[in-house]
Structures are given as structure tokens and as C-alpha cells.
PDB file of C-alpha atoms in Angstrom:
ATOM      1  CA  MET A   1     -23.588  -0.054  -4.423  1.00  0.00           C
ATOM      2  CA  SER A   2     -23.625   2.230  -1.524  1.00  0.00           C
ATOM      3  CA  LEU A   3     -20.255   1.336  -0.794  1.00  0.00           C
ATOM      4  CA  SER A   4     -19.177   2.567  -4.011  1.00  0.00           C
ATOM      5  CA  ALA A   5     -16.603   5.631  -4.094  1.00  0.00           C
ATOM      6  CA  SER A   6     -16.336   6.150  -7.753  1.00  0.00           C
ATOM      7  CA  ILE A   7     -17.185   9.083  -9.874  1.00  0.00           C
ATOM      8  CA  THR A   8     -20.844   7.969 -11.444  1.00  0.00           C
ATOM      9  CA  GLN A   9     -21.851  11.674 -13.071  1.00  0.00           C
ATOM     10  CA  HIS A  10     -22.605  11.379 -16.889  1.00  0.00           C
ATOM     11  CA  ALA A  11     -19.956  12.599 -19.059  1.00  0.00           C
ATOM     12  CA  GLY A  12     -21.763  12.467 -22.247  1.00  0.00           C
ATOM     13  CA  PRO A  13     -21.776  13.273 -25.301  1.00  0.00           C
ATOM     14  CA  GLY A  14     -24.779  11.172 -26.365  1.00  0.00           C
ATOM     15  CA  ILE A  15     -28.313  11.283 -26.675  1.00  0.00           C
ATOM     16  CA  GLN A  16     -28.878   8.553 -23.817  1.00  0.00           C
ATOM     17  CA  LEU A  17     -28.245   9.914 -20.121  1.00  0.00           C
ATOM     18  CA  ALA A  18     -27.707   7.588 -17.676  1.00  0.00           C
ATOM     19  CA  SER A  19     -28.099   7.874 -14.050  1.00  0.00           C
ATOM     20  CA  GLU A  20     -25.724   7.745 -11.428  1.00  0.00           C
ATOM     21  CA  ASP A  21     -27.338   4.416 -10.116  1.00  0.00           C
ATOM     22  CA  VAL A  22     -26.994   3.104 -13.565  1.00  0.00           C
ATOM     23  CA  ASN A  23     -23.330   4.065 -14.123  1.00  0.00           C
ATOM     24  CA  ARG A  24     -22.409   2.698 -10.791  1.00  0.00           C
ATOM     25  CA  ARG A  25     -24.067  -0.537 -11.515  1.00  0.00           C
ATOM     26  CA  ARG A  26     -22.274  -0.843 -14.440  1.00  0.00           C
ATOM     27  CA  GLN A  27     -18.687   0.229 -12.736  1.00  0.00           C
ATOM     28  CA  ILE A  28     -19.466  -2.779 -10.290  1.00  0.00           C
ATOM     29  CA  THR A  29     -20.230  -5.082 -13.055  1.00  0.00           C
ATOM     30  CA  GLU A  30     -17.251  -4.342 -15.182  1.00  0.00           C
ATOM     31  CA  ALA A  31     -15.238  -4.690 -12.040  1.00  0.00           C
ATOM     32  CA  LEU A  32     -16.596  -7.890 -11.210  1.00  0.00           C
ATOM     33  CA  LYS A  33     -15.916  -9.074 -14.661  1.00  0.00           C
ATOM     34  CA  THR A  34     -12.544  -8.269 -14.408  1.00  0.00           C
ATOM     35  CA  LEU A  35     -12.328 -10.218 -11.157  1.00  0.00           C
ATOM     36  CA  GLU A  36     -14.036 -13.067 -13.205  1.00  0.00           C
ATOM     37  CA  SER A  37     -11.244 -12.978 -15.866  1.00  0.00           C
ATOM     38  CA  MET A  38      -8.821 -13.730 -13.153  1.00  0.00           C
ATOM     39  CA  ALA A  39     -10.657 -16.582 -11.704  1.00  0.00           C
ATOM     40  CA  LEU A  40     -10.917 -14.660  -8.597  1.00  0.00           C
ATOM     41  CA  VAL A  41     -15.019 -14.676  -8.544  1.00  0.00           C
ATOM     42  CA  ARG A  42     -17.304 -16.970 -10.278  1.00  0.00           C
ATOM     43  CA  ALA A  43     -21.270 -15.751 -10.901  1.00  0.00           C
ATOM     44  CA  ASN A  44     -23.654 -18.422  -9.736  1.00  0.00           C
ATOM     45  CA  ILE A  45     -25.604 -18.491 -12.591  1.00  0.00           C
ATOM     46  CA  LYS A  46     -23.663 -18.070 -15.714  1.00  0.00           C
ATOM     47  CA  PRO A  47     -20.312 -16.157 -16.703  1.00  0.00           C
ATOM     48  CA  GLY A  48     -20.966 -12.407 -16.648  1.00  0.00           C
ATOM     49  CA  ARG A  49     -24.264 -12.488 -14.712  1.00  0.00           C
ATOM     50  CA  PHE A  50     -24.072 -11.824 -11.159  1.00  0.00           C
ATOM     51  CA  SER A  51     -27.516 -10.461 -10.325  1.00  0.00           C
ATOM     52  CA  THR A  52     -28.157 -13.766  -8.265  1.00  0.00           C
ATOM     53  CA  GLY A  53     -24.763 -13.689  -6.439  1.00  0.00           C
ATOM     54  CA  LEU A  54     -21.522 -14.997  -6.713  1.00  0.00           C
ATOM     55  CA  GLN A  55     -18.541 -16.949  -5.081  1.00  0.00           C
ATOM     56  CA  LEU A  56     -15.218 -15.782  -4.142  1.00  0.00           C
ATOM     57  CA  LEU A  57     -12.281 -18.028  -5.367  1.00  0.00           C
ATOM     58  CA  CYS A  58      -8.792 -18.874  -3.860  1.00  0.00           C
ATOM     59  CA  GLU A  59      -6.428 -15.884  -4.505  1.00  0.00           C
ATOM     60  CA  ASN A  60      -3.206 -17.663  -4.708  1.00  0.00           C
ATOM     61  CA  GLY A  61      -3.340 -18.203  -8.565  1.00  0.00           C
ATOM     62  CA  THR A  62      -4.321 -21.825  -8.317  1.00  0.00           C
ATOM     63  CA  SER A  63      -8.115 -21.371  -9.314  1.00  0.00           C
ATOM     64  CA  THR A  64      -9.220 -21.584 -12.975  1.00  0.00           C
ATOM     65  CA  ASP A  65     -12.229 -21.460 -15.197  1.00  0.00           C
ATOM     66  CA  SER A  66     -12.380 -25.099 -15.518  1.00  0.00           C
ATOM     67  CA  SER A  67     -11.311 -25.961 -11.832  1.00  0.00           C
ATOM     68  CA  ALA A  68     -12.532 -23.188  -9.786  1.00  0.00           C
ATOM     69  CA  ILE A  69     -11.291 -23.219  -5.999  1.00  0.00           C
ATOM     70  CA  PRO A  70     -13.547 -21.688  -3.305  1.00  0.00           C
ATOM     71  CA  TYR A  71     -12.221 -18.981  -1.022  1.00  0.00           C
ATOM     72  CA  ARG A  72     -11.404 -20.087   2.284  1.00  0.00           C
ATOM     73  CA  VAL A  73      -9.559 -18.086   5.230  1.00  0.00           C
ATOM     74  CA  PRO A  74      -5.755 -18.876   5.395  1.00  0.00           C
ATOM     75  CA  ASN A  75      -4.736 -20.483   8.241  1.00  0.00           C
ATOM     76  CA  ASP A  76      -1.518 -19.724  10.346  1.00  0.00           C
ATOM     77  CA  ILE A  77       0.579 -21.906   8.480  1.00  0.00           C
ATOM     78  CA  GLU A  78       0.150 -20.640   5.235  1.00  0.00           C
ATOM     79  CA  PRO A  79       1.782 -17.532   4.338  1.00  0.00           C
ATOM     80  CA  TYR A  80      -0.639 -14.276   3.700  1.00  0.00           C
ATOM     81  CA  VAL A  81      -0.464 -10.780   4.152  1.00  0.00           C
ATOM     82  CA  GLU A  82      -2.343  -9.019   6.952  1.00  0.00           C
ATOM     83  CA  ILE A  83      -3.960  -5.743   5.949  1.00  0.00           C
ATOM     84  CA  PRO A  84      -5.602  -3.455   8.941  1.00  0.00           C
ATOM     85  CA  VAL A  85      -9.505  -3.223   8.813  1.00  0.00           C
ATOM     86  CA  GLU A  86      -8.986   0.257   9.206  1.00  0.00           C
ATOM     87  CA  PHE A  87      -7.634   0.543   5.660  1.00  0.00           C
ATOM     88  CA  PHE A  88     -10.927  -0.167   4.415  1.00  0.00           C
ATOM     89  CA  LEU A  89     -13.060   1.444   7.082  1.00  0.00           C
ATOM     90  CA  ARG A  90     -11.611   4.541   7.314  1.00  0.00           C
ATOM     91  CA  GLY A  91     -11.415   5.345   3.283  1.00  0.00           C
ATOM     92  CA  TRP A  92      -7.741   4.540   2.586  1.00  0.00           C
ATOM     93  CA  VAL A  93      -8.764   2.185  -0.278  1.00  0.00           C
ATOM     94  CA  HIS A  94     -10.651   4.855  -1.978  1.00  0.00           C
ATOM     95  CA  VAL A  95      -7.791   7.583  -1.766  1.00  0.00           C
ATOM     96  CA  LEU A  96      -4.868   6.044  -2.456  1.00  0.00           C
ATOM     97  CA  THR A  97      -3.360   5.207  -5.770  1.00  0.00           C
ATOM     98  CA  ASN A  98      -2.886   1.810  -7.398  1.00  0.00           C
ATOM     99  CA  SER A  99       0.843   2.267  -7.276  1.00  0.00           C
ATOM    100  CA  GLU A 100       0.520   3.197  -3.280  1.00  0.00           C
ATOM    101  CA  ILE A 101      -1.325   0.557  -2.667  1.00  0.00           C
ATOM    102  CA  ALA A 102       0.795  -2.278  -4.584  1.00  0.00           C
ATOM    103  CA  ALA A 103       3.910  -0.869  -2.449  1.00  0.00           C
ATOM    104  CA  LEU A 104       1.862  -0.678   0.938  1.00  0.00           C
ATOM    105  CA  LEU A 105       1.167  -4.492   0.087  1.00  0.00           C
ATOM    106  CA  MET A 106       4.974  -5.035  -0.565  1.00  0.00           C
ATOM    107  CA  TRP A 107       5.659  -3.309   2.899  1.00  0.00           C
ATOM    108  CA  PHE A 108       3.056  -5.439   4.473  1.00  0.00           C
ATOM    109  CA  ASP A 109       4.874  -8.852   3.240  1.00  0.00           C
ATOM    110  CA  ARG A 110       8.227  -7.488   4.178  1.00  0.00           C
ATOM    111  CA  LEU A 111       7.394  -6.233   7.402  1.00  0.00           C
ATOM    112  CA  LYS A 112       6.051  -9.861   8.394  1.00  0.00           C
ATOM    113  CA  TYR A 113       8.449 -12.116   6.833  1.00  0.00           C
ATOM    114  CA  SER A 114      11.584  -9.991   6.773  1.00  0.00           C
ATOM    115  CA  GLY A 115      10.880  -7.707   9.613  1.00  0.00           C
ATOM    116  CA  THR A 116      13.820  -7.278  11.874  1.00  0.00           C
ATOM    117  CA  MET A 117      13.206  -5.757  15.601  1.00  0.00           C
ATOM    118  CA  VAL A 118      15.299  -2.872  16.806  1.00  0.00           C
ATOM    119  CA  GLY A 119      15.241  -0.317  19.355  1.00  0.00           C
ATOM    120  CA  ALA A 120      14.143  -2.708  22.350  1.00  0.00           C
ATOM    121  CA  GLU A 121      16.539  -0.612  24.714  1.00  0.00           C
ATOM    122  CA  GLU A 122      14.752   2.846  24.185  1.00  0.00           C
ATOM    123  CA  GLY A 123      11.069   1.465  24.445  1.00  0.00           C
ATOM    124  CA  ASP A 124       8.909  -0.813  22.766  1.00  0.00           C
ATOM    125  CA  PRO A 125      10.584  -2.756  20.146  1.00  0.00           C
ATOM    126  CA  LEU A 126      10.328  -1.445  16.529  1.00  0.00           C
ATOM    127  CA  THR A 127      10.137  -3.780  13.394  1.00  0.00           C
ATOM    128  CA  VAL A 128      11.913  -2.203  10.224  1.00  0.00           C
ATOM    129  CA  THR A 129      12.638  -3.827   6.839  1.00  0.00           C
ATOM    130  CA  PHE A 130      14.045  -2.774   3.448  1.00  0.00           C
ATOM    131  CA  VAL A 131      13.817  -3.983  -0.154  1.00  0.00           C
ATOM    132  CA  THR A 132      16.639  -4.014  -2.447  1.00  0.00           C
ATOM    133  CA  GLY A 133      15.901  -3.181  -6.270  1.00  0.00           C
ATOM    134  CA  ASP A 134      16.361  -6.615  -7.295  1.00  0.00           C
ATOM    135  CA  VAL A 135      13.664  -7.933  -4.817  1.00  0.00           C
ATOM    136  CA  LYS A 136      11.275  -5.296  -5.598  1.00  0.00           C
ATOM    137  CA  GLN A 137      11.143  -5.978  -9.201  1.00  0.00           C
ATOM    138  CA  GLY A 138      11.777  -9.569  -9.276  1.00  0.00           C
ATOM    139  CA  LEU A 139       9.365 -10.651  -6.500  1.00  0.00           C
ATOM    140  CA  TYR A 140       6.983  -8.195  -6.312  1.00  0.00           C
ATOM    141  CA  GLY A 141       7.005  -6.909  -9.857  1.00  0.00           C
ATOM    142  CA  LEU A 142       7.172  -3.012  -8.859  1.00  0.00           C
ATOM    143  CA  GLY A 143       8.883  -0.502 -10.794  1.00  0.00           C
ATOM    144  CA  ARG A 144      10.357   2.756  -9.791  1.00  0.00           C
ATOM    145  CA  GLU A 145       7.028   4.591  -9.721  1.00  0.00           C
ATOM    146  CA  ALA A 146       5.599   2.152  -7.258  1.00  0.00           C
ATOM    147  CA  TYR A 147       8.474   2.112  -4.945  1.00  0.00           C
ATOM    148  CA  GLU A 148       8.755   6.114  -4.633  1.00  0.00           C
ATOM    149  CA  THR A 149       5.487   6.127  -3.086  1.00  0.00           C
ATOM    150  CA  HIS A 150       7.459   5.629   0.167  1.00  0.00           C
ATOM    151  CA  GLN A 151       7.558   9.317   0.187  1.00  0.00           C
ATOM    152  CA  THR A 152       3.538   9.932   0.098  1.00  0.00           C
ATOM    153  CA  LEU A 153       3.016   6.627   2.411  1.00  0.00           C
ATOM    154  CA  ASP A 154       5.246   8.517   4.746  1.00  0.00           C
ATOM    155  CA  ALA A 155       3.658  11.739   4.464  1.00  0.00           C
ATOM    156  CA  TYR A 156       0.229  10.281   4.985  1.00  0.00           C
ATOM    157  CA  GLN A 157       1.927   8.681   8.084  1.00  0.00           C
ATOM    158  CA  LEU A 158       1.152   5.000   7.166  1.00  0.00           C
ATOM    159  CA  LEU A 159       4.666   4.041   7.249  1.00  0.00           C
ATOM    160  CA  ASP A 160       8.044   5.374   9.161  1.00  0.00           C
ATOM    161  CA  VAL A 161      10.672   5.691   6.347  1.00  0.00           C
ATOM    162  CA  ILE A 162      14.107   5.823   8.241  1.00  0.00           C
ATOM    163  CA  ARG A 163      17.213   7.359   6.092  1.00  0.00           C
ATOM    164  CA  PRO A 164      20.596   6.151   6.133  1.00  0.00           C
ATOM    165  CA  GLU A 165      22.836   8.623   8.158  1.00  0.00           C
ATOM    166  CA  LYS A 166      24.685   9.499   4.849  1.00  0.00           C
ATOM    167  CA  ARG A 167      21.582   9.662   2.629  1.00  0.00           C
ATOM    168  CA  TYR A 168      20.684  13.349   1.578  1.00  0.00           C
ATOM    169  CA  ASP A 169      16.642  14.363   1.773  1.00  0.00           C
ATOM    170  CA  SER A 170      16.906  14.182  -2.273  1.00  0.00           C
ATOM    171  CA  GLY A 171      17.876  10.364  -1.835  1.00  0.00           C
ATOM    172  CA  LYS A 172      21.369  10.933  -3.153  1.00  0.00           C
ATOM    173  CA  TRP A 173      24.150   9.180  -1.086  1.00  0.00           C
ATOM    174  CA  GLU A 174      27.181  10.897   0.227  1.00  0.00           C
ATOM    175  CA  GLY A 175      30.456   9.281  -1.199  1.00  0.00           C
ATOM    176  CA  TYR A 176      28.074   6.945  -3.639  1.00  0.00           C
ATOM    177  CA  SER A 177      29.843   3.842  -5.827  1.00  0.00           C
ATOM    178  CA  ASN A 178      28.443   1.506  -7.458  1.00  0.00           C
ATOM    179  CA  ASP A 179      27.693  -1.058  -4.732  1.00  0.00           C
ATOM    180  CA  ALA A 180      24.620  -3.045  -4.368  1.00  0.00           C
ATOM    181  CA  SER A 181      24.936  -3.045  -0.658  1.00  0.00           C
ATOM    182  CA  ASP A 182      21.587  -2.773   1.547  1.00  0.00           C
ATOM    183  CA  LEU A 183      23.342  -0.093   3.277  1.00  0.00           C
ATOM    184  CA  LEU A 184      22.070   2.068   0.690  1.00  0.00           C
ATOM    185  CA  CYS A 185      18.275   1.338   1.423  1.00  0.00           C
ATOM    186  CA  HIS A 186      15.978   2.909   3.502  1.00  0.00           C
ATOM    187  CA  ARG A 187      14.333   1.036   6.669  1.00  0.00           C
ATOM    188  CA  VAL A 188      10.519   1.060   6.598  1.00  0.00           C
ATOM    189  CA  SER A 189       8.551   0.644   9.655  1.00  0.00           C
ATOM    190  CA  LEU A 190       4.398   0.582  10.192  1.00  0.00           C
ATOM    191  CA  ALA A 191       3.465   3.845  12.088  1.00  0.00           C
ATOM    192  CA  PRO A 192       1.396   3.253  15.188  1.00  0.00           C
ATOM    193  CA  ALA A 193      -2.074   3.794  14.421  1.00  0.00           C
ATOM    194  CA  GLY A 194      -1.669   5.043  10.985  1.00  0.00           C
ATOM    195  CA  PHE A 195      -5.069   3.631   9.532  1.00  0.00           C
ATOM    196  CA  ASP A 196      -6.925   5.081  12.342  1.00  0.00           C
ATOM    197  CA  ARG A 197      -7.457   8.382  11.241  1.00  0.00           C
ATOM    198  CA  ASP A 198      -9.788   9.383   8.402  1.00  0.00           C
ATOM    199  CA  ALA A 199      -8.130   8.918   5.135  1.00  0.00           C
ATOM    200  CA  GLY A 200      -9.818  12.027   3.131  1.00  0.00           C
ATOM    201  CA  GLU A 201      -8.905  14.870   5.620  1.00  0.00           C
ATOM    202  CA  ILE A 202      -5.286  13.204   5.896  1.00  0.00           C
ATOM    203  CA  VAL A 203      -4.547  12.932   1.994  1.00  0.00           C
ATOM    204  CA  GLU A 204      -6.050  16.267   1.239  1.00  0.00           C
ATOM    205  CA  ASP A 205      -3.986  18.080   3.785  1.00  0.00           C
ATOM    206  CA  VAL A 206      -1.023  16.536   2.246  1.00  0.00           C
ATOM    207  CA  LEU A 207      -1.553  16.880  -1.347  1.00  0.00           C
ATOM    208  CA  GLN A 208      -2.308  20.683  -0.380  1.00  0.00           C
ATOM    209  CA  ARG A 209       0.817  21.190   1.149  1.00  0.00           C
ATOM    210  CA  ARG A 210       2.626  19.261  -1.930  1.00  0.00           C
ATOM    211  CA  ASP A 211       1.061  21.511  -4.279  1.00  0.00           C
ATOM    212  CA  THR A 212       1.976  24.705  -2.367  1.00  0.00           C
ATOM    213  CA  GLY A 213       5.453  23.962  -1.255  1.00  0.00           C
ATOM    214  CA  GLY A 214       6.644  21.367  -3.761  1.00  0.00           C
ATOM    215  CA  TYR A 215       7.836  18.582  -0.971  1.00  0.00           C
ATOM    216  CA  TRP A 216       6.046  15.770   0.852  1.00  0.00           C
ATOM    217  CA  ALA A 217       5.656  16.627   4.429  1.00  0.00           C
ATOM    218  CA  ARG A 218       3.540  15.151   7.250  1.00  0.00           C
ATOM    219  CA  PRO A 219       0.176  17.036   8.460  1.00  0.00           C
ATOM    220  CA  MET A 220       0.575  19.612  11.539  1.00  0.00           C
ATOM    221  CA  PHE A 221       0.893  18.188  14.855  1.00  0.00           C
ATOM    222  CA  SER A 222       1.331  14.789  13.406  1.00  0.00           C
ATOM    223  CA  THR A 223       2.938  12.044  15.707  1.00  0.00           C
ATOM    224  CA  PRO A 224       6.937  12.340  15.356  1.00  0.00           C
ATOM    225  CA  LYS A 225       8.758   9.209  14.157  1.00  0.00           C
ATOM    226  CA  ARG A 226      10.608   7.230  17.001  1.00  0.00           C
ATOM    227  CA  PHE A 227      13.715   7.324  14.523  1.00  0.00           C
ATOM    228  CA  ASP A 228      14.526   9.489  11.700  1.00  0.00           C
ATOM    229  CA  ARG A 229      17.990   8.178  11.042  1.00  0.00           C
ATOM    230  CA  PHE A 230      20.103   5.151  11.124  1.00  0.00           C
ATOM    231  CA  ARG A 231      23.623   3.938  10.746  1.00  0.00           C
ATOM    232  CA  MET A 232      25.212   0.807  10.863  1.00  0.00           C
ATOM    233  CA  VAL A 233      27.959  -0.445  13.403  1.00  0.00           C
ATOM    234  CA  SER A 234      30.304  -3.218  13.997  1.00  0.00           C
ATOM    235  CA  GLY A 235      29.581  -5.993  16.252  1.00  0.00           C
ATOM    236  CA  ASP A 236      32.776  -4.307  18.066  1.00  0.00           C
ATOM    237  CA  GLU A 237      30.645  -1.246  18.467  1.00  0.00           C
TER     238      GLU A 237
END
């Protein structure tokens, strides 16, 4: 319960007042029931009763109510998404929106399994990736709201978003046509040590700038990107 970052004040109206501890316990219990309905956890005694503990279940969708499969750490052969431990320890899990977290998981997956090394001659190699609209919606089930979080994740300096040379800040494309080419897509890389900073301080600074100026910008004195733009060249070049 001490790890819960949810608001727990009594919201009324009503004649019964609940303490913060009672509200926090209720939130955690309801969250566990939701996970149980998705076959991600199982109560030790009976469904919905977690006072005596619970068991984590397999998270790849194969576990069911009638056939519970215990969770185990994936091996190197199985596909899995790697999440920096600082995502939890530095508070990012509490301050990012659901859409931002969903998009972040997508980028983790793309960078691991569809990433490309670039910039080896200019320093340490940089892994970049991109995602088209069809892949974003068809494979990951994410809509426009989740995809547009690349602006906030870049402002928080968790991702480095690299725009094509002919793409404007507004997102419009110079000489745009109805071409589904991946040349229109931003390239994305993981910002170095982005999760090592205190999430609350960074997000508060960025959101205050957003409210004041009406645009997404990184905090002052943030580490600059290695690349801000890219252009595609032919093999002959």
C-alpha cells in the first residue's frame, strides 16, 4: 500500500467517511481483481480474495481461469520487451499517461526487434526505428492519440525523435502526396540515461512550459540530441 501513488482523499458526498488507508486498499484490491479477470494473477484461496497472497500468471495470453499457467522469467529465445528498472524506481510509471506508456512499450519493442544501427562513423552507434500507421494500429492496436505521444516522450527526453529533412515542425510534409512510403515516418531512438532522472521534476517542468508557450519543449540544460534531422540517400551517394 505504501507504494501506491493514487489520490486517496475522501471524495463524498455521503455519511460514511473512509480513511486514506481504506481508499488505498480498495484501489489496490480493485486493480488486482482487474488483473485476475485478465488471467494475469490468481488469488491463493479463492477468486477476489487476496488477503493471503496471490500468484503471478503467464502474461502472454495463454493462461485462463480454467488453466492457470504460473509466470516465469522469459529466456533469451522467447520474445520479450526490456524495460529499464528506473522506469519504476524513478517514478515514470506514476506520472506518464496510459497512452504514453502504451506508446513507450511499442517503441521498446520496435527498437529491440526492428532497430537499425546508424551513425557509427560519428561516435557510438545509434539504434533507430520507425513505425507506419498500419503497423501501429494493426500490430499494436494503438490509435492516433497514443502515437502523438512521441512529442511528449521527446520533451521528457525519454526518446530522441528525429524528423525527416523535409518534414515541418507542424508534421506536414513538403510536397506531400498520398504515398505510404516509410520516408514520411519519424525515426526514434532511446535517449541516453533518460529514465535516470526524477520523473516528477521533469514532467512538471515540461508541462509548465507547455501551458505557458503552447508547444512541447525539453527542460533547460537538457542533453541535446545527437541527430535532429535525417535525409535518405541512394546507394551511389
